Coordinates of C-alpha atoms in Angstrom, one line a residue:
X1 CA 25.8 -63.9 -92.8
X2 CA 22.2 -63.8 -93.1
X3 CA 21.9 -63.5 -96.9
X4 CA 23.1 -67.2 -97.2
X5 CA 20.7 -68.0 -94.7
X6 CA 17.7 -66.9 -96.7
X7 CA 19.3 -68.5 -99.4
X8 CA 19.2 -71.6 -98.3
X9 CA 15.9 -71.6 -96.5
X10 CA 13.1 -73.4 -98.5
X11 CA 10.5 -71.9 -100.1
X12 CA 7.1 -72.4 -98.5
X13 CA 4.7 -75.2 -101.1
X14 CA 2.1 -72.8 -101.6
X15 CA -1.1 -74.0 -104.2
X16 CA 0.2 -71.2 -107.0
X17 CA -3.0 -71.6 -109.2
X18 CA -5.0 -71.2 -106.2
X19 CA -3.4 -68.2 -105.1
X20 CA -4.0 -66.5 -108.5
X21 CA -7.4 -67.8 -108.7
X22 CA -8.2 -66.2 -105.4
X23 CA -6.7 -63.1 -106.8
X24 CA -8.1 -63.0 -109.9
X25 CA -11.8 -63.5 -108.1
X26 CA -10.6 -60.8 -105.9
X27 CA -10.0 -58.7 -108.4
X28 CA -13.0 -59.2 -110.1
X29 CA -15.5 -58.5 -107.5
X30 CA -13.7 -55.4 -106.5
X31 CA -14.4 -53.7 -109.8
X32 CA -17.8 -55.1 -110.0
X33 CA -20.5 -51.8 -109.4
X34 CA -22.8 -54.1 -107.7
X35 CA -20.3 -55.8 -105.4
X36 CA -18.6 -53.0 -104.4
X37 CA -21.4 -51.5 -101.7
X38 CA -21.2 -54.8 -100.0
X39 CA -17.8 -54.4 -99.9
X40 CA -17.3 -51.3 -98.9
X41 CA -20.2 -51.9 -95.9
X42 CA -18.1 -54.8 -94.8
X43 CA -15.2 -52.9 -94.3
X44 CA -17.3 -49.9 -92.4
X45 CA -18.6 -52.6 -89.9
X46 CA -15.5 -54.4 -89.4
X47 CA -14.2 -50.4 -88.6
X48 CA -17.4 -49.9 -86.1
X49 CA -16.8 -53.0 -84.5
X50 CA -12.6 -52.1 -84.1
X51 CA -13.9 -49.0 -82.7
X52 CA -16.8 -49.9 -80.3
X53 CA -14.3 -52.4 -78.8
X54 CA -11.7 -49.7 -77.9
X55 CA -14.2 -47.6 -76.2
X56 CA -15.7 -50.2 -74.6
X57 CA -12.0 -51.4 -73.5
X58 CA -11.2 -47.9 -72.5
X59 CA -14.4 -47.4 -70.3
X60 CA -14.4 -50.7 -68.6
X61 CA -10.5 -49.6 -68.0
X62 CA -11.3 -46.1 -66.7
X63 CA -13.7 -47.7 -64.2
X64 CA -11.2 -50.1 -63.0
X65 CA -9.0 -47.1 -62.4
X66 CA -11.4 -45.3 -60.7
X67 CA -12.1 -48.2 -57.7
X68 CA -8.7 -48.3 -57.5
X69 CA -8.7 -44.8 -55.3
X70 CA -9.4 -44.3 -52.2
X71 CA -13.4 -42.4 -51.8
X72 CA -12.5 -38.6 -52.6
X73 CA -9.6 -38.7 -54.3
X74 CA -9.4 -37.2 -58.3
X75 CA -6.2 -37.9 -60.5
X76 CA -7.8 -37.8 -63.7
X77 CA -7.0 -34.5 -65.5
X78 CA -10.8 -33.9 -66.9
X79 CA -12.0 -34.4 -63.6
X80 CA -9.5 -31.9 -61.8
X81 CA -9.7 -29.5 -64.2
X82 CA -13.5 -29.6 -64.1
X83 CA -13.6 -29.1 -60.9
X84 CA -11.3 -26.5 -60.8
X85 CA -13.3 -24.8 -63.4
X86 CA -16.4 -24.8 -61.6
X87 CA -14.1 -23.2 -58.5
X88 CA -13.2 -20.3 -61.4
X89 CA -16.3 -20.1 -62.7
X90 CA -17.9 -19.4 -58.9
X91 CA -15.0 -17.3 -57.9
X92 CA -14.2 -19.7 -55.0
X93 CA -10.7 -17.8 -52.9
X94 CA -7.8 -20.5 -52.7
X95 CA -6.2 -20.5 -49.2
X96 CA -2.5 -20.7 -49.9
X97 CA -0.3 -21.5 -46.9
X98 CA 3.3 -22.8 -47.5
X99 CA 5.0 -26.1 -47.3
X100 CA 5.6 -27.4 -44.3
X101 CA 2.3 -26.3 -42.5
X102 CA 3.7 -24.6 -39.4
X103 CA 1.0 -23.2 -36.4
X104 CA 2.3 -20.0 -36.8
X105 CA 2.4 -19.8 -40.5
X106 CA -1.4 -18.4 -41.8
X107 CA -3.0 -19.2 -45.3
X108 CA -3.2 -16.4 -48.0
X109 CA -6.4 -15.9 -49.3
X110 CA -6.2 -15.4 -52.9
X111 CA -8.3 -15.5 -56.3
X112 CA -8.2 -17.8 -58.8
X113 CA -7.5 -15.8 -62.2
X114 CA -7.0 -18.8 -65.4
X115 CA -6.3 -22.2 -65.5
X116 CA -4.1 -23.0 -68.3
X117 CA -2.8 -26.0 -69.7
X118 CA -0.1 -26.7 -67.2
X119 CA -0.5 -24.3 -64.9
X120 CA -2.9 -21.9 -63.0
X121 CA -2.5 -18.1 -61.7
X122 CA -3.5 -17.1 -58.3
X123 CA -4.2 -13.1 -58.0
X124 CA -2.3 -11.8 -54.4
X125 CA -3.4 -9.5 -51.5
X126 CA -2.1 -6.5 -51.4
X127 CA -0.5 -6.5 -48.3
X128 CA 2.3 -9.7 -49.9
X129 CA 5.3 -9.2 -50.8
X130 CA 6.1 -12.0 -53.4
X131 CA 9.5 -12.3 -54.6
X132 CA 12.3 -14.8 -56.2
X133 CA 12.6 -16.7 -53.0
X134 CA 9.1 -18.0 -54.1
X135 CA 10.1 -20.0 -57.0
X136 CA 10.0 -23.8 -56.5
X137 CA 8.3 -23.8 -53.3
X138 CA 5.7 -26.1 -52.0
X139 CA 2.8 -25.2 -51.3
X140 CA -0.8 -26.1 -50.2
X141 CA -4.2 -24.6 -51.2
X142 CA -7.8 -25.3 -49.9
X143 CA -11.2 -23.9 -51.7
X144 CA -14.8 -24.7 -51.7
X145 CA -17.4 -25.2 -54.2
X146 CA -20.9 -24.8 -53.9
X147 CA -23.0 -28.3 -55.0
X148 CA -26.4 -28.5 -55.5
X149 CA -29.0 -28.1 -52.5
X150 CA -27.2 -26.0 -50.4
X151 CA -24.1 -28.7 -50.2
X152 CA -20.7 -27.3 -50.4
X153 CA -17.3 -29.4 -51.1
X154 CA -14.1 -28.9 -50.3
X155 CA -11.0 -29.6 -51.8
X156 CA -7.0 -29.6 -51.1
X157 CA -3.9 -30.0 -53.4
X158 CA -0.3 -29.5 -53.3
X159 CA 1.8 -27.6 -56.0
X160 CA 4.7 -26.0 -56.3
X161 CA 5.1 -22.2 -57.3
X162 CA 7.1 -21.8 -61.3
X163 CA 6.3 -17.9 -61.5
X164 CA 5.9 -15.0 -59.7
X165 CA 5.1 -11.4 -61.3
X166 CA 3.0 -8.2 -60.8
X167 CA 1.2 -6.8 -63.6
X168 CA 1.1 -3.3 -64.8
X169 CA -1.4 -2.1 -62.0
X170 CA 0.9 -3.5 -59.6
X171 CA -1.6 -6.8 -58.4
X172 CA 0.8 -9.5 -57.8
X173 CA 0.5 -13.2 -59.4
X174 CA 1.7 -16.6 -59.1
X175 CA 1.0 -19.0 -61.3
X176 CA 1.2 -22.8 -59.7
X177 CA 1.8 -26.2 -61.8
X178 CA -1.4 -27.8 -62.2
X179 CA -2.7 -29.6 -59.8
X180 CA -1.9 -34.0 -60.3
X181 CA -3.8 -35.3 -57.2
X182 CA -6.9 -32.9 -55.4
X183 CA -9.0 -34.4 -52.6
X184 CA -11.5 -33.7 -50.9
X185 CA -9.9 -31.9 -47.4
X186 CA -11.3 -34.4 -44.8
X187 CA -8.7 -36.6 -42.4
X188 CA -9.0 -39.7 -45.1
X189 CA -8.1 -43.0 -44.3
X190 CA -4.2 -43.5 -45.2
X191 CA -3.9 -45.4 -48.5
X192 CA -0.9 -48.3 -47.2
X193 CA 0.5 -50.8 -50.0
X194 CA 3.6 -53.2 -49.4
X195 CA 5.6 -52.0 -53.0
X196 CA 8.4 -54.3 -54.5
X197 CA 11.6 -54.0 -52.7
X198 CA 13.4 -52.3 -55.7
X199 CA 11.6 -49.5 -55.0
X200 CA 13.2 -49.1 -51.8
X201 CA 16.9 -47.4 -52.7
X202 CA 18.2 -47.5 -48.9
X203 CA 16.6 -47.6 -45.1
X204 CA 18.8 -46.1 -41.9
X205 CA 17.3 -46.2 -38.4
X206 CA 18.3 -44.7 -34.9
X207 CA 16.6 -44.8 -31.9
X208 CA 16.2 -41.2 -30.9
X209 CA 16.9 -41.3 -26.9
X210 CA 20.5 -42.4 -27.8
X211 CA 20.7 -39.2 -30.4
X212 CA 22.0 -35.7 -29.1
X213 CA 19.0 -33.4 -28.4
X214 CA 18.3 -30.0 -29.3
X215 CA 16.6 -27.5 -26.6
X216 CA 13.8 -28.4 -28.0
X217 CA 13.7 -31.7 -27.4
X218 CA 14.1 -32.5 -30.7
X219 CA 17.2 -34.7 -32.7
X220 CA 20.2 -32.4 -32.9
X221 CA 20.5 -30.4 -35.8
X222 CA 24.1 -31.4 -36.8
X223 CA 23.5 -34.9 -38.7
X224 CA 27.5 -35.7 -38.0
X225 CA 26.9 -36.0 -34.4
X226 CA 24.2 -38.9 -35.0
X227 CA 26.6 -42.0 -35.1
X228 CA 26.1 -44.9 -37.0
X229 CA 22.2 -46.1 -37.1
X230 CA 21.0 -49.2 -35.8
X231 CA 19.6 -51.2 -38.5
X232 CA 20.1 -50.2 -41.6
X233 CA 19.1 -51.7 -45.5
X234 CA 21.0 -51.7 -48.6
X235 CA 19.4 -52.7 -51.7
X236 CA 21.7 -55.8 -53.2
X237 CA 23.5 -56.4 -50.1
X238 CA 23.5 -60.0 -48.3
X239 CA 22.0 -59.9 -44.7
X240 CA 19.9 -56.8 -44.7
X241 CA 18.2 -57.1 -41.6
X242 CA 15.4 -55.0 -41.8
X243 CA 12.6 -54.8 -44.3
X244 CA 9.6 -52.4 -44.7
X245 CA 6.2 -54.5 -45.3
X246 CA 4.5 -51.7 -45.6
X247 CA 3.8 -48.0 -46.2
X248 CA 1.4 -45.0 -45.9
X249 CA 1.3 -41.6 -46.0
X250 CA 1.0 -41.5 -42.5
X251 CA 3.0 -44.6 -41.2
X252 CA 4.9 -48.0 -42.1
X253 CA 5.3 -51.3 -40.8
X254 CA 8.6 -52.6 -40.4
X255 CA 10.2 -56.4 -40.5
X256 CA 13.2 -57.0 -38.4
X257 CA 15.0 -60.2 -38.0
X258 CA 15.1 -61.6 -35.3
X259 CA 19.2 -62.2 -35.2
X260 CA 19.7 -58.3 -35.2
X261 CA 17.8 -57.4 -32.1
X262 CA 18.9 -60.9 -30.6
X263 CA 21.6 -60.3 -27.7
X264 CA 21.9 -56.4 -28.3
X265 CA 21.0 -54.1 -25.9
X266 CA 18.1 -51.8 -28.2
X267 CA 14.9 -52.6 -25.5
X268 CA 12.4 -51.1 -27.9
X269 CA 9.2 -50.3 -26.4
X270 CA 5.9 -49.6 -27.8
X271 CA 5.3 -45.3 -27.2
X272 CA 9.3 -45.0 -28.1
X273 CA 11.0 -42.4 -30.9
X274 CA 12.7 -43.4 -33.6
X275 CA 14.3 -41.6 -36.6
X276 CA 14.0 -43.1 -40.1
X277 CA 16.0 -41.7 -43.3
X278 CA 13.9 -43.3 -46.3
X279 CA 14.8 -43.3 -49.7
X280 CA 12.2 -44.1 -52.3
X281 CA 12.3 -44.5 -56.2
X282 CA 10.3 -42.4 -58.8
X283 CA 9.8 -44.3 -61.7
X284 CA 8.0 -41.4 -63.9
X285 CA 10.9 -38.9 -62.3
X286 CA 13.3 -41.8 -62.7
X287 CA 14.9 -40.3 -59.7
X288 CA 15.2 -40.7 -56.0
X289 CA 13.1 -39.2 -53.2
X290 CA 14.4 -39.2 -50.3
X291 CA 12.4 -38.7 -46.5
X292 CA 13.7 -37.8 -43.2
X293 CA 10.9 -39.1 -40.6
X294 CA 10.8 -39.2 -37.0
X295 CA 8.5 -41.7 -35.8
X296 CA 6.3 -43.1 -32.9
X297 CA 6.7 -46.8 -32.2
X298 CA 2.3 -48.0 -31.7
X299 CA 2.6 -51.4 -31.8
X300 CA 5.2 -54.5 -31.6
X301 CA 4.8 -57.5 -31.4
X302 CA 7.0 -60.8 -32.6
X303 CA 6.2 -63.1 -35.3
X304 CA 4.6 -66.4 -34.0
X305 CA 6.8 -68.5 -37.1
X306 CA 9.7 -66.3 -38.0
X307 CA 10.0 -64.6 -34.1
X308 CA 10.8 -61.4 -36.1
X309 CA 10.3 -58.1 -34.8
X310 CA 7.2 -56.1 -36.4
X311 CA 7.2 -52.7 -35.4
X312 CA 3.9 -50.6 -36.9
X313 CA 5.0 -47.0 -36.4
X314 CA 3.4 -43.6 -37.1
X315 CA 4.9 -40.4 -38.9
X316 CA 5.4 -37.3 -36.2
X317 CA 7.9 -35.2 -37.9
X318 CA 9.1 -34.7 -41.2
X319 CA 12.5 -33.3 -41.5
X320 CA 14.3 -31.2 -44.2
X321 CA 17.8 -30.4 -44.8
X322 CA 18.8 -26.9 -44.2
X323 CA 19.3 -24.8 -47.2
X324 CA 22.4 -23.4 -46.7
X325 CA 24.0 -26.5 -44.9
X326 CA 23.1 -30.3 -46.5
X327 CA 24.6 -32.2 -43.1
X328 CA 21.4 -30.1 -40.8
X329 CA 17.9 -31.1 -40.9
X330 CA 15.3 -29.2 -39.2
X331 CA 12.0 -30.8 -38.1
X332 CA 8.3 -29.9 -38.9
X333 CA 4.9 -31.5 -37.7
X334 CA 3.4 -33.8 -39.4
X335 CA -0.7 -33.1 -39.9
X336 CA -3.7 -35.3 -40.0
X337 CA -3.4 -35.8 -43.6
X338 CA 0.1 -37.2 -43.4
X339 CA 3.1 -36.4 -45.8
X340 CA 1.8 -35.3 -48.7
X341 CA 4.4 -36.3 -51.0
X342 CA 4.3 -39.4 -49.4
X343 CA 0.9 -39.8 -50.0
X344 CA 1.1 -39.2 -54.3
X345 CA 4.1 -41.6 -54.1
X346 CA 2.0 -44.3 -52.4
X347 CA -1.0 -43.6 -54.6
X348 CA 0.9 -44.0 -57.9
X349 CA 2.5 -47.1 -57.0
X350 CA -0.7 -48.2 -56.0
X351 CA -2.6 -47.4 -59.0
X352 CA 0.7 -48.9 -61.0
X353 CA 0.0 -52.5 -59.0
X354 CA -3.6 -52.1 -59.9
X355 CA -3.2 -51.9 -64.0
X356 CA -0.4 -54.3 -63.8
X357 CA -2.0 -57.3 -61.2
X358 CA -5.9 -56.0 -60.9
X359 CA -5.2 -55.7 -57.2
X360 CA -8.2 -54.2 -55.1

């Protein structure tokens, strides 16, 4: 079908004896000696000029990135990794604590051994006993490094443990993934956004005095005897009535419309609990995260146009399903830096929306 086509289609009216005369003149000064340095130095600044205007693309880009992040935060590898190697290099300990942070869970001291390519190797004390039940958990490290005039920073990153060994004089190792976000450890201002809606997979809420309690006080255990939620949002389904504005590591804002909380009996006040399950999509993991939350209601107030119900709320507990049991969720604090996984989540997409809109 398309070999007709061409067939048929005319043939452009080019000036033939122009074409070859061109050529010809072409030809002619390329194998002339004494033309051929002028050529050749054309082509080398036509190659300079190429090149200077990628770098200078590339470092007006990487500033761009840079104002992007919040003050104190590092994503770029060269500047983790040389950070980290000044940490090696000064034979700063990394205080290892596991994921979630618990009061009566303590950091590990440990030493700082290589940083490889992907990964880095952390020396233990003596006195812990590593083993398989390591592998794949989260954890969280803290270290110092001396600046100049007496200053000293510190930083904090999250990981998640691929090996565990002991070499032949008995020292145990683990060796982390390399760091993808460090920070300086300070309570930071939360980094909020308001992401496309796509990126939201699904949104279930309940208001926690009507949920079953533990003896703790706490949302039963047993998600089954939860009931149905009270507003919930689908993605591609008519009449969602709730819609998240925005998001933090430490907090969202929520949209609700006013015909949902019209003539039902919720009485939300400002002060009250409510439970959130949160599910989030990973463009570079192409997968789904998803967040149990329980939250504190801090402000509410009602759209002066819409009369919608915006509720600003703030993360408490962070809740993760039981290992041996996927309907139980057990609760843990949240600290002053938020939920960190949360937090890279919001950063990326944030850093996404800056190279694709130049948003500030």
């Amino acid at each position: 079908m398309i070999l007709p086509f061409v067939q048929q289609t005319p043939t452009p009216n080019f000036d033939r004896p122009f074409l070859n005369e061109v050529k010809e003149s072409f030809h002619r000064l390329w194998n002339n000696p004494d033309a051929l340095p002028y050529l050749v130095a054309t082509f080398l600044a036509v190659g300079i000029v190429i090149i200077l205007g990628v770098l200078y693309n590339q470092f007006v880009s990487r500033r761009r990135y840079r104002s992007a992040l919040p003050a104190g935060w590092f994503v770029d590898p060269g500047k983790i990794r040389e950070i980290m190697e000044t940490a090696l290099d000064q034979r700063s300990k990394i205080e290892m604590r596991f994921l979630p942070a618990e009061p009566s869970r303590r950091s590990t001291s440990c030493s700082l051994l290589e940083l490889g390519v992907e990964a880095l190797t952390l020396e233990l004390p003596d006195y812990v006993e590593s083993g398989p039940s390591w592998l794949h958990r989260e954890v969280e490290c803290f270290f110092r490094v001396p600046e100049e005039k007496g200053q000293i920073s510190f930083y904090r990153f999250t990981s998640v443990i691929q090996n565990v060994s002991r070499t032949v004089d008995g020292f145990a190792q683990a060796e982390l993934a390399f760091p993808k976000l460090l920070h300086n450890h300070q309570k930071r201002n939360f980094l909020r956004i308001a992401p496309p809606a796509y990126l939201f997979l699904g949104v279930a809420m309940w208001l926690e005095r009507r949920l079953p309690t533990d003896e703790h006080g706490c949302p039963a255990a047993n998600l089954s005897s939860w009931g149905k939620p009270m507003f919930t949002y689908i993605p591609d389904k008519n009449g969602n009535p709730v819609r998240i504005a925005n998001i933090s590591a430490g907090g969202l804002r929520l949209d609700i419309e006013r015909s949902a909380v019209k003539g039902r009996e919720i009485e939300l006040r400002v002060s009250d609990r409510i439970v959130i399950l949160l599910d989030l999509y990973d463009p570079e993991l192409e997968r789904k995260q998803r967040f149990w939350l329980r939250c504190r209601v801090q402000n509410m107030q009602e759209d002066y146009d819409t009369r919608n119900l915006e509720l600003g709320v703030q993360f408490v507990s962070v809740g993760r399903l039981a290992e041996d049991a996927d309907r139980e969720v057990h609760w843990h604090d949240v600290g002053e830096d938020g939920i960190e996984p949360l937090a890279v989540w919001v950063m990326q997409r944030h850093l996404e929306l800056f190279r694709e809109k130049g948003l500030d």
